[in-house]
Amino acid sequence: MERSTKILLQVSQMLLKSGPMDLDMSLVLSQLRELSGAKFGIYNAYSDDGMTFQNKAISGFPQLVQKAYAILGFSLDGRNWEISPERVKEISVGMPVRFKDLYALAQSALSRNTCKLIEGAIGTKSIYVIEINAHGKTIGDFILFFNRDSELQNPAEATTIANMTGVALHRQKSEEQILQKEKNFRAFFDTIDNYLFILDMNGNVLEYNKTARDKLLYEPSEVIGKSVLNLHPASRRDEAATIVKEMLEGKAEFCPVPLITSTNKLIPVETYVKHGVWNGKPAIFGVSKDISALKESEEKFAAAFNLNPAIAGLSLLETGEFVEVNRAFTEKLGYSKEEVIGQKSTDVLKLDPKFRNRNVTKLSSEGRIFNEEGIIFSRNGDPIDVLFSAEVLELNNRYFNYTTGIDITHRKRLEESLRENQLSLQSQTNRLMALIAHLPGGILLETHNRKVRVVNQRFCEMFGIPAPPETLLGADCRQCAQAAGRLFTAGEDFTSRIEEILSEGKPVLNEELPLNDGRVFERDFLPVKLDEGINEILWYYRDISPRKKFEQELEKARLRAEESDRLKSAFLANMSHEIRSPLNGILGFSDLLRGTILSKEKTQEFAEIIFNRGNHLMRLINDIIDVSKLDSGQMKINPVALDLDALLREISHSFSQEMKLEGKGNIRLELVSPFQPFWIETDEMRLRQVLENLLSNAVKFTETGTIEFGYHIRDSYLQFYVKDTGAGIPEDMQESIFDRFIQAAAHNEKQYGGTGLGLAIARACTRLLGGDIKVESTPGEGSVFYFTIEYHKAGMNKPGISEELPDTSLLNHDTILIAEDDDVSYRYFKEVLGEYDLTLLRSTSVKDTVNIALGTEPVKLVLLDIQLTDGEGWEAVRIINKHKPNLPIIAQTAYAFENDRQKSLKAGCNDYIAKPIRKDELLKLIFKYLGKNK
Ligand code: ADP
């Protein structure tokens, strides 16, 4: 056999025998080199995509290879070279293709120089490339290098080797791919978590995966080739058998029967099957899914569902029918499960339709509702407040509405009663605050750490705080107290007292605090016990200024009452003395006149004394009546024109007389006056009264020296004065002596008597006359009393009663009617008028008076007493005036009663005369109406 044929045979046998993984391309290449006579060979494998190739085997002298690498600068091993499509085309001709040198082959992948160097190093020149083809695709090539002078030998055999290599490589690749697929499948089969079984059409197991092996724990021999029913629990094997039968017949795809392990543990599974082909035969592929976790969670859910204290129900979303309700549902709502399951939730729960619709909308749009408050009704109609939550659940492709309702009825009740409590607390607080706000006093409540807790408006007012009370809340009480301290007379003591009270901690009541502005506050301190150990501090301030003032006035009034009581006693004592003394004189001397025959002088003297004392008594009585008139406001003035000069002279004259009588002739009485007529208009009687009063005081309190009196004209006033050199009046009494009953204390040693009324009356009179009275006095030296009256000039000299006694001889046989019921008074008239040429008639009643006056007697004048036996004389005046308007009527009025005088003139009397009637005055008056020279 030829060597080439031998090689060909060897190579073909090698390629045939080799398995997928053990094809040795170096061996193939070296055989090819030997066959072809090449010095050097390379095998290149093309990538599947035909873009790159890699040098996979080299054959030749290893030293030369290293040399070539040194020239290239790199090893060819593992290096990817780009495939040139032109070259592939060039070599795909089914026979070796010759290139004249390396540069021609490298096609600019290597420089000409490099190619030359390599050719030199390995000592080659011509190059042959043989394509390796499989199924028409170039999958690699052999490159054979030849010495300079040699060429490829056995080209046909070399091509055959390349072709056989192509087939072998292709086969190798296919086998590799199958192996890989098998591996992939096995890995996939084993890594799947589900239990995978492959059954033959008898229901015996052909194959099962790692999961099934590991979980079911059987020996493969117990499973492979055995019925799948063995893997199901004996108790359900019949059921499984039926299903497996149906599955084999293609009638069933699902089996719920659990699997059982070799250790007898049940594994709940859901098994789905598919028909297919395994190893060319019809088979069934089964996938069992372990649903223990699901089962467990289902059980957990059921337990949770049932034990849930909230009312819970599961209903079909579509129809609203209950499919499950929990224990709380049945217990709280009073339905049994049977009554509810299958019923519509709306029928059972009787929800407010509005509430329901709102929540159904929300549930369908948002997929859930959470804690919506609503009311459901139990079977017997009791309302239950609940917090609804609902969610849509998907179970086995069906939609459910899972609704829970937490019963908050109890909480609601609590909330309501809490709210009620709060309201009542609030209203109580409001009432309390209103009470505090309206308290008449100022309230300040401090916290235990002395911050303002409560304060009212009144407090702010009392302390002059302009801000509203709310703004003080929380303020520091110490600072407030310091600021307030300035208001009080106690000043700094105010604050230290507060500290003292606080440290003692005992209630303090009615503490008086005078203020600088005259007000007086009263303060209470009350510690208020709140909780154990915590005290609040309550201050209550009252403005007691009005009460204080009232108390002071009450005290004054009490003192005044005591004083006036004392004064009244003194007055009564004095009065008795004042009345007794003149009476004593009158009675004593009249007794003397009555008994013995006395000389004319003595008779004259005694009569003077009696007259004088009578006048004295008269003044006393007048004083008392004046005081009562002052009290009743009846003191009126009656201005007339008078000659002041004449009046003063007359008073001066009568006082000179009196002083002599009193034994005070040593005192000089001096009237300071211009001594010429000075006509003014005033109340003569009152003016006289004041002057006489002051003069009689001056006489009474003066022992030696001078009494001077007179007047000055001051603009619209007349100022009178009475000056003496007597005892004087202590300064502190100079005001009060003008009050009634007040007598200066300094005179206590000496009994002056008197009633203490004179100056009070004098002051009232001067004020009535438009002026006032005052005194200037130095005790021991004397006093000056000044008084003023309004000055009204009298226009003309009004006719008055002349000073001189009229010439009574000019009275002639005239008849006078005297209406007088008092016998003594009538006797007096008879005595006075008896010596004149007059006829006197007497009447005692109104009736008689009228009869006589209008009768036949030639009555020329009526002297009419107002008080008659059968009534008041006014009636008589009225009738007489009516019938004899020209008959003059003179009323006799009691001096004391001002009214009578006014009334009598008003009633129609022509004139009046005051009782006691003096002889001179009476005569002057009678003469005025009956005098012949009129
Ligand atoms: P009476 O004279 O009746 O006591 P008055 O009212 O006239 O009452 O006087 C009151 C008091 O004034 C007298 O009691 C006396 O103490 C004092 N008084 C009045 N006038 C004088 C005076 N001229 N000199 C000293 N004291 C006088």
Short mmCIF file of C-alpha atoms and ligand atoms in Angstrom, two decimals, residues 693 697-698 700-701 724 727-729 737 742-744 747 753-760 783 785, ligand 1:
data_model
loop_
_atom_site.label_atom_id
_atom_site.label_comp_id
_atom_site.label_asym_id
_atom_site.label_seq_id
_atom_site.Cartn_x
_atom_site.Cartn_y
_atom_site.Cartn_z
CA ASN A 693 -80.02 140.36 120.00
CA ASN A 697 -75.44 139.73 124.16
CA ALA A 698 -72.89 142.53 124.25
CA LYS A 700 -74.68 140.43 128.95
CA PHE A 701 -71.04 139.48 128.32
CA ASP A 724 -67.91 145.21 122.88
CA ALA A 727 -65.40 138.29 127.65
CA GLY A 728 -64.69 137.43 124.04
CA ILE A 729 -65.21 134.06 122.41
CA ILE A 737 -72.05 129.80 118.44
CA ILE A 742 -74.47 126.36 121.34
CA GLN A 743 -72.98 128.45 124.09
CA ALA A 744 -69.27 129.12 124.35
CA HIS A 747 -68.40 131.02 130.01
CA GLY A 753 -78.02 131.81 131.43
CA GLY A 754 -79.53 132.25 127.97
CA THR A 755 -80.86 129.69 125.58
CA GLY A 756 -78.22 129.56 122.83
CA LEU A 757 -80.92 130.45 120.30
CA GLY A 758 -80.27 134.17 119.77
CA LEU A 759 -77.36 133.96 117.33
CA ALA A 760 -78.96 131.09 115.43
CA SER A 783 -65.88 140.79 120.30
CA PHE A 785 -70.19 140.99 115.45
P1 ADP B 1 -77.38 133.00 124.52
O1 ADP B 1 -76.92 134.39 124.57
O2 ADP B 1 -78.83 132.87 124.88
O3 ADP B 1 -76.53 132.05 125.22
P2 ADP B 1 -76.74 133.31 121.80
O4 ADP B 1 -77.02 132.47 120.61
O5 ADP B 1 -77.17 134.70 121.68
O6 ADP B 1 -77.35 132.58 123.03
O7 ADP B 1 -75.23 133.30 122.06
C1 ADP B 1 -74.57 132.07 122.03
C2 ADP B 1 -73.30 132.16 122.81
O8 ADP B 1 -72.37 133.05 122.15
C3 ADP B 1 -73.44 132.77 124.16
O9 ADP B 1 -73.86 131.82 125.11
C4 ADP B 1 -72.04 133.21 124.41
O10 ADP B 1 -71.26 132.16 124.88
C5 ADP B 1 -71.53 133.63 123.07
N1 ADP B 1 -71.65 135.08 122.85
C6 ADP B 1 -72.57 135.74 122.15
N2 ADP B 1 -72.32 137.06 122.10
C7 ADP B 1 -71.23 137.23 122.83
C8 ADP B 1 -70.46 138.39 123.19
N3 ADP B 1 -70.78 139.64 122.77
N4 ADP B 1 -69.37 138.23 123.95
C9 ADP B 1 -69.01 136.98 124.37
N5 ADP B 1 -69.69 135.86 124.07
C10 ADP B 1 -70.78 135.99 123.30
#
